[in-house]
Short mmCIF file of C-alpha atoms and ligand atoms in Angstrom, two decimals:
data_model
loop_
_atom_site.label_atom_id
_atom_site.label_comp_id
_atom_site.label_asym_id
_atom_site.label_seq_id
_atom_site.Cartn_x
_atom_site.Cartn_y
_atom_site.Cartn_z
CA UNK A 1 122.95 121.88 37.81
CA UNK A 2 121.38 120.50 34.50
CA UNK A 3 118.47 118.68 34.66
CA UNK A 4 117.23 115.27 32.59
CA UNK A 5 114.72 117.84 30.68
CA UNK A 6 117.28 120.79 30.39
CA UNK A 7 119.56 118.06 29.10
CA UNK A 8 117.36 116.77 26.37
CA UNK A 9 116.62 120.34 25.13
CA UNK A 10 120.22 121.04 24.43
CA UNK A 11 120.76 117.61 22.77
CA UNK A 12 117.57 118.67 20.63
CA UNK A 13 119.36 122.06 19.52
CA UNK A 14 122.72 120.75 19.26
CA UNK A 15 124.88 120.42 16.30
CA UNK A 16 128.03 118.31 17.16
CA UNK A 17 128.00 115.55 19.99
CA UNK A 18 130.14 113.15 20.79
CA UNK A 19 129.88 109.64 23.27
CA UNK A 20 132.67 108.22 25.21
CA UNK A 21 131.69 104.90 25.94
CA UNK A 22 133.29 101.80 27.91
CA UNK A 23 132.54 98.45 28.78
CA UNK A 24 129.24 99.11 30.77
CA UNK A 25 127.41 99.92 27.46
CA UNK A 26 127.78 96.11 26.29
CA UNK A 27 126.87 94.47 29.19
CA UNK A 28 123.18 94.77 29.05
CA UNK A 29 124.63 92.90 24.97
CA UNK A 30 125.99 89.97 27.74
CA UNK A 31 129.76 91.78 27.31
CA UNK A 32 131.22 91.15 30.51
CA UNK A 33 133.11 94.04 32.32
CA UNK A 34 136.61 94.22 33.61
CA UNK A 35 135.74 95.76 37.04
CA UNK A 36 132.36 94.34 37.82
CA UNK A 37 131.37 90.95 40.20
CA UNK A 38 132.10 89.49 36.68
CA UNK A 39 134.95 90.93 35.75
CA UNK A 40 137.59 88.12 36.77
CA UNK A 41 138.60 85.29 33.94
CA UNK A 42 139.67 82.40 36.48
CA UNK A 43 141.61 83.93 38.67
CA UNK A 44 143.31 86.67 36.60
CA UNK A 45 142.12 90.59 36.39
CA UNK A 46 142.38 92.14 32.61
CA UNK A 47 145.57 94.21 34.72
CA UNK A 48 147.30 91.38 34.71
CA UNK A 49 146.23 89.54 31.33
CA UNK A 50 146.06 92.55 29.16
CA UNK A 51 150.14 93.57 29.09
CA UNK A 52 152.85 93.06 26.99
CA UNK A 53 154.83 91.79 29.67
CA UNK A 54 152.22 89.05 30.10
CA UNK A 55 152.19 88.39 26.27
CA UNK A 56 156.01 88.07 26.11
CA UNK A 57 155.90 85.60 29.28
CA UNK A 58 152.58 83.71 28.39
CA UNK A 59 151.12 83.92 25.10
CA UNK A 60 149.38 81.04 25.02
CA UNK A 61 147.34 82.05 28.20
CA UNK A 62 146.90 85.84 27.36
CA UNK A 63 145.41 83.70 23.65
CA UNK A 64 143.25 81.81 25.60
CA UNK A 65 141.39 84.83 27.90
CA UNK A 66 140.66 86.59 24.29
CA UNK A 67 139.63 83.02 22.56
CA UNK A 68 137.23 83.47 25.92
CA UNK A 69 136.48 86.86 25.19
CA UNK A 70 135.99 86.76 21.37
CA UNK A 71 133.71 83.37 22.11
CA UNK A 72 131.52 85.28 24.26
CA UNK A 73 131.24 88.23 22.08
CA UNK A 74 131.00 86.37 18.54
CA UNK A 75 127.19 85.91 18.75
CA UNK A 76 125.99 89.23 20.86
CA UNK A 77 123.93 91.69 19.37
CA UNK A 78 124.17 95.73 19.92
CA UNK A 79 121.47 96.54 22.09
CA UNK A 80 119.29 99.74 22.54
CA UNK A 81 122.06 102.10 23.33
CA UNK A 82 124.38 101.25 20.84
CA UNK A 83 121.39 101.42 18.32
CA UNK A 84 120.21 104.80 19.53
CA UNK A 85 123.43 105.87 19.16
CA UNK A 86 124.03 104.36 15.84
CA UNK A 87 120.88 106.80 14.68
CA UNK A 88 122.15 109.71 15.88
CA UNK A 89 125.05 110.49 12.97
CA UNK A 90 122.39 111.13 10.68
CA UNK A 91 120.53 113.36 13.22
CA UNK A 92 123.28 115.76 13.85
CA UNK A 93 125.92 117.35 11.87
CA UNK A 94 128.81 115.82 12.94
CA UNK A 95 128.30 112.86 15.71
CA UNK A 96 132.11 111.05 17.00
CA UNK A 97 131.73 107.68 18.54
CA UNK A 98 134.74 107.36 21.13
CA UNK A 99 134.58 104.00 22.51
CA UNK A 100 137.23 102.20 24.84
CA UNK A 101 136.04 98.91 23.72
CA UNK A 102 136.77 96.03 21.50
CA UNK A 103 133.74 94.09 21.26
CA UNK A 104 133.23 95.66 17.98
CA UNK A 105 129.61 96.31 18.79
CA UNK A 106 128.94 100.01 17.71
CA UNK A 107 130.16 98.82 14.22
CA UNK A 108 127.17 96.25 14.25
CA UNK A 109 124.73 98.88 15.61
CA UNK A 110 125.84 100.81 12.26
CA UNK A 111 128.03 103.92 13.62
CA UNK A 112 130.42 104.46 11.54
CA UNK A 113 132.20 107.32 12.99
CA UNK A 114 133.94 105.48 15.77
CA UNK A 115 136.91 105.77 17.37
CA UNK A 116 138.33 102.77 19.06
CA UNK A 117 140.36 103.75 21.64
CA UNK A 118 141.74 100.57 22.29
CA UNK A 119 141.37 98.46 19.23
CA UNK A 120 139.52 95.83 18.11
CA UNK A 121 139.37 92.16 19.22
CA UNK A 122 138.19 91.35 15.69
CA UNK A 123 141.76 92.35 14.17
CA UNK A 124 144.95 90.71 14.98
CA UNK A 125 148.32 92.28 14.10
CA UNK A 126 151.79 90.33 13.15
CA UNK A 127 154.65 91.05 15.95
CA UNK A 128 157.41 90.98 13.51
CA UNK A 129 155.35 92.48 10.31
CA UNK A 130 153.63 94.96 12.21
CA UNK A 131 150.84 93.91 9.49
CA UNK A 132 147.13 94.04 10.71
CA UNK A 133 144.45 91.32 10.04
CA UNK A 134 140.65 91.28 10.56
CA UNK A 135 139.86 87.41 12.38
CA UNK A 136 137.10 86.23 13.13
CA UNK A 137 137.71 82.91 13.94
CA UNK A 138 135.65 80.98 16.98
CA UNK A 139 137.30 79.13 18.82
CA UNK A 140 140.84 79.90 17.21
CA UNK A 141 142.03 76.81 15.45
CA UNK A 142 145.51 76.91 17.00
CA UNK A 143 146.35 79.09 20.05
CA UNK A 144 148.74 81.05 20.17
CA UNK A 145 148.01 81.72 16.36
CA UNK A 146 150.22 82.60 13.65
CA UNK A 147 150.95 84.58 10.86
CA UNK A 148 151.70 83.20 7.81
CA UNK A 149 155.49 84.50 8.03
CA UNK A 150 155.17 82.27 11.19
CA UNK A 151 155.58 84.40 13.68
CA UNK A 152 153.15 85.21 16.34
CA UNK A 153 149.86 86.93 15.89
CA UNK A 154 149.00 89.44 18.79
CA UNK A 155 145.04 90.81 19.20
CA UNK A 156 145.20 94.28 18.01
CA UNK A 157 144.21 95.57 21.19
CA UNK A 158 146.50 98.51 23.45
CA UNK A 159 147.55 97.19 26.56
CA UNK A 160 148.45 98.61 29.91
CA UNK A 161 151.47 100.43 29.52
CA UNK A 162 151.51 100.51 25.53
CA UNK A 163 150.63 104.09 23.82
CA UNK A 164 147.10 104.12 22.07
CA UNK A 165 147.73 103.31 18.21
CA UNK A 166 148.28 106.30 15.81
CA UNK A 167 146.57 109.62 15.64
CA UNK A 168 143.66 107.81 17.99
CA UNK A 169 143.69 109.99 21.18
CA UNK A 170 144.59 113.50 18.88
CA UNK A 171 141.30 112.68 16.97
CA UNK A 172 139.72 111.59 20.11
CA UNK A 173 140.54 114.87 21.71
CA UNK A 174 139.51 116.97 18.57
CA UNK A 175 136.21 115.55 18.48
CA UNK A 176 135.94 116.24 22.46
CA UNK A 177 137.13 120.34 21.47
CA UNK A 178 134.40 120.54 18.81
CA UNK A 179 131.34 118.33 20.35
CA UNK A 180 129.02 120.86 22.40
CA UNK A 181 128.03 117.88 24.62
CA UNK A 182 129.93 114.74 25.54
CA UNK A 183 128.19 111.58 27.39
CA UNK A 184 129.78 109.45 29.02
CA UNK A 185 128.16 106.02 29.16
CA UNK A 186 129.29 103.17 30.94
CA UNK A 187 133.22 103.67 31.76
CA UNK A 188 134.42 103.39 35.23
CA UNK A 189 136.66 106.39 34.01
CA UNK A 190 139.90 104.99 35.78
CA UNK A 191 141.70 104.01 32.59
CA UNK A 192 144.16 106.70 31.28
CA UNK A 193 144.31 108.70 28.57
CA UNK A 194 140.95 107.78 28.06
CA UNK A 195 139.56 109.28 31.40
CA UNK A 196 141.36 112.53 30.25
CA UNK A 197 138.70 113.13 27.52
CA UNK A 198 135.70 114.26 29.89
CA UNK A 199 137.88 116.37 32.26
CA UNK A 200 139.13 117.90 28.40
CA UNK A 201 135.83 118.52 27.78
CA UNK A 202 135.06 120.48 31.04
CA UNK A 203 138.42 122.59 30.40
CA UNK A 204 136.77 123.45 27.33
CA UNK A 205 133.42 124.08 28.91
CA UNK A 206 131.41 121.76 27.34
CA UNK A 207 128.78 119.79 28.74
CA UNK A 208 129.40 116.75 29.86
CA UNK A 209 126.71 114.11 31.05
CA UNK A 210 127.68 110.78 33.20
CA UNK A 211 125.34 108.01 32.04
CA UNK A 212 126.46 104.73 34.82
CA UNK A 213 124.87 102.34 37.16
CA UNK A 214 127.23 103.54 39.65
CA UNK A 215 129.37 106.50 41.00
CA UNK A 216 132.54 107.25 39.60
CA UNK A 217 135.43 109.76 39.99
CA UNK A 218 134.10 111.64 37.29
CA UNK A 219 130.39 112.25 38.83
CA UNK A 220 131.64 115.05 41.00
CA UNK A 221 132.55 117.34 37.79
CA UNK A 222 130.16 116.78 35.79
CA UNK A 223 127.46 118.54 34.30
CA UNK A 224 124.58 115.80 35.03
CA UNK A 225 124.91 112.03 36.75
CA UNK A 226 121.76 110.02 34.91
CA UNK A 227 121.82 106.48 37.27
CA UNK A 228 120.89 103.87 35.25
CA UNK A 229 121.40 101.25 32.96
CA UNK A 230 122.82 102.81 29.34
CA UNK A 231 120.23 100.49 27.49
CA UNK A 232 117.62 102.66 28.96
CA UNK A 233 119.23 105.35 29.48
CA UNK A 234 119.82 106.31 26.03
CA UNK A 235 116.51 105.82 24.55
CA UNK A 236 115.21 107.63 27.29
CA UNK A 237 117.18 110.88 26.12
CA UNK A 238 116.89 110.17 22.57
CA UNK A 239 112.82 109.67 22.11
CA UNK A 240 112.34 112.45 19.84
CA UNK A 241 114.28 111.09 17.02
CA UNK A 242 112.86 110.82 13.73
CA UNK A 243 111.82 107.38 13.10
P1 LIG B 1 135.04 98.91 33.55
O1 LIG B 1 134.71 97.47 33.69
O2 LIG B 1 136.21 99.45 34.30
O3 LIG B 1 133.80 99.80 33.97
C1 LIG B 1 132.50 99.54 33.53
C2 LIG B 1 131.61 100.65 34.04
O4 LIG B 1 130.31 100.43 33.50
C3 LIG B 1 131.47 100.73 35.55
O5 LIG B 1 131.61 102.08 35.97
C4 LIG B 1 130.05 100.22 35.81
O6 LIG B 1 129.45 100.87 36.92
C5 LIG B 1 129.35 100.63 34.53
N1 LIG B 1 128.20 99.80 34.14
C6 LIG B 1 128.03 98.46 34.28
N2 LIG B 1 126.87 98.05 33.73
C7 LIG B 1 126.28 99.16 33.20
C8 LIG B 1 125.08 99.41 32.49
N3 LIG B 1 124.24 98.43 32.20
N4 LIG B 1 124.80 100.68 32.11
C9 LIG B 1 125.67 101.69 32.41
N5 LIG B 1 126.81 101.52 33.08
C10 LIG B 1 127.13 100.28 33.47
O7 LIG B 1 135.18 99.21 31.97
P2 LIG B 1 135.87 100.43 31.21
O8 LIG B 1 135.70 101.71 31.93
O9 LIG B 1 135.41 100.35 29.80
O10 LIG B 1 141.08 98.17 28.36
O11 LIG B 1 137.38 99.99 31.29
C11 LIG B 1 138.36 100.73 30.61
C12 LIG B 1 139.41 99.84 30.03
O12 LIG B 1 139.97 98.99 31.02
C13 LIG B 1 138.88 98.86 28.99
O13 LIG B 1 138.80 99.43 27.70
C14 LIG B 1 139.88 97.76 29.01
C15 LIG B 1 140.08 97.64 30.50
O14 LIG B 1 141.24 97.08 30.90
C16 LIG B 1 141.64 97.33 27.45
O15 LIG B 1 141.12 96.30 27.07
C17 LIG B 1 142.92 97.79 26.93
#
């Protein structure tokens, strides 16, 4: 079993890392998360918001739990995980962001090389065009909004049952193959393909480190379970940066 020290040693000597990080990351920002106490938007779960099906029957409600989202969101600020991790692409040689969420926060931290799993809440895409839009409008003027051809805009965000968007999951699991540690900060680890990545990285005998407030199905396998909250996590591990 790794240790906390052990652990920091090899993130010292290491080359290539990579993150895989989900919605527990941002919540220490004020981000809520989809499976926590806080989780439910009145009395719907993100399951049953977050689905084409529910677009196609409901737009204007699915419209209205992102207007919620992206109002809550719009003035939060990265906070000391996602700025430790923002640091560390200029520590090692090659660093991959792979984050599951939207809330666009990494981006304001300052990564750069981040791969968004699931899209981005900040870009909206044209059903019939296909064409994609960054939007940062809050509250949206008109809801469900639309494209200039007039057809519906939908957030540019994969839902249950859709395939990730293009080329995202084979970069994903390239950067998993070449990282020589993978954290995992933050995800309840239940959402697939995403939850593939760590058990990826074990095939390929990497090290992989759990960084959560709580249990998940993933803390049996790996390599180190840190408890705690990622805001102090991170630091924690990262102290020795260069300032
Ligand atoms: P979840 O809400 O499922 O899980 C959040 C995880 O973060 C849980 O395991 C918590 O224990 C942990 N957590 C909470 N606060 C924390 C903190 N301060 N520090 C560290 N860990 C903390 O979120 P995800 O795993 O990201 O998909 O969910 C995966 C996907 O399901 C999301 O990307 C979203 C959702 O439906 C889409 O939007 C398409």
């Amino acid at each position: 079993m790794l240790t906390k020290e052990a652990l920091i040693i090899k993130l010292k000597e290491s080359k290539d890392v990579a993150v895989l990080t989900g919605a527990g990351i941002s919540a220490e920002s004020g981000v809520p998360t989809f499976r926590g106490k806080d989780g439910l938007w009145r009395q719907y779960r993100a399951e049953e918001l977050a689905t084409p099906q529910a677009f196609a029957a409901n737009p204007k409600l699915v419209w209205e739990w992102y207007d919620w989202r992206r109002s809550i969101i719009h003035p939060l600020s990265p906070n000391a995980a996602h700025l430790t991790i923002a640091k560390l692409e200029k520590y090692y040689d090659k660093f991959t962001v792979i984050t599951q969420n939207v809330d666009g926060l990494h981006a304001k931290a300052g990564s750069k090389n981040i791969i968004e799993l699931h899209g981005n809440i900040w870009k909206v895409q044209c059903i019939v065009e296909g064409n994609v839009m960054e939007n940062y409008e809050v509250p949206l003027k008109e809801i469900p909004p639309k494209c200039k051809c007039n057809a519906l805009l939908r957030p540019y965000i994969v839902w249950f049952g859709e395939p990730l968007h293009p080329y995202t999951f084979e970069n994903a699991v390239a950067a998993v193959e070449s990282a020589q540690i993978l954290l995992v900060i933050g995800t309840s680890a239940i959402v697939q393909p995403a939850a593939s990545l760590p058990i990826i990285a074990k095939e390929y005998n990497k090290i992989v480190v759990e960084i959560n407030i709580d249990d998940t199905p993933l803390t049996p396998i790996v390599d180190l379970s840190i408890k705690g909250k990622a805001a102090e996590v991170i630091p924690s591990l990262f102290f020795w940066l260069p300032t």
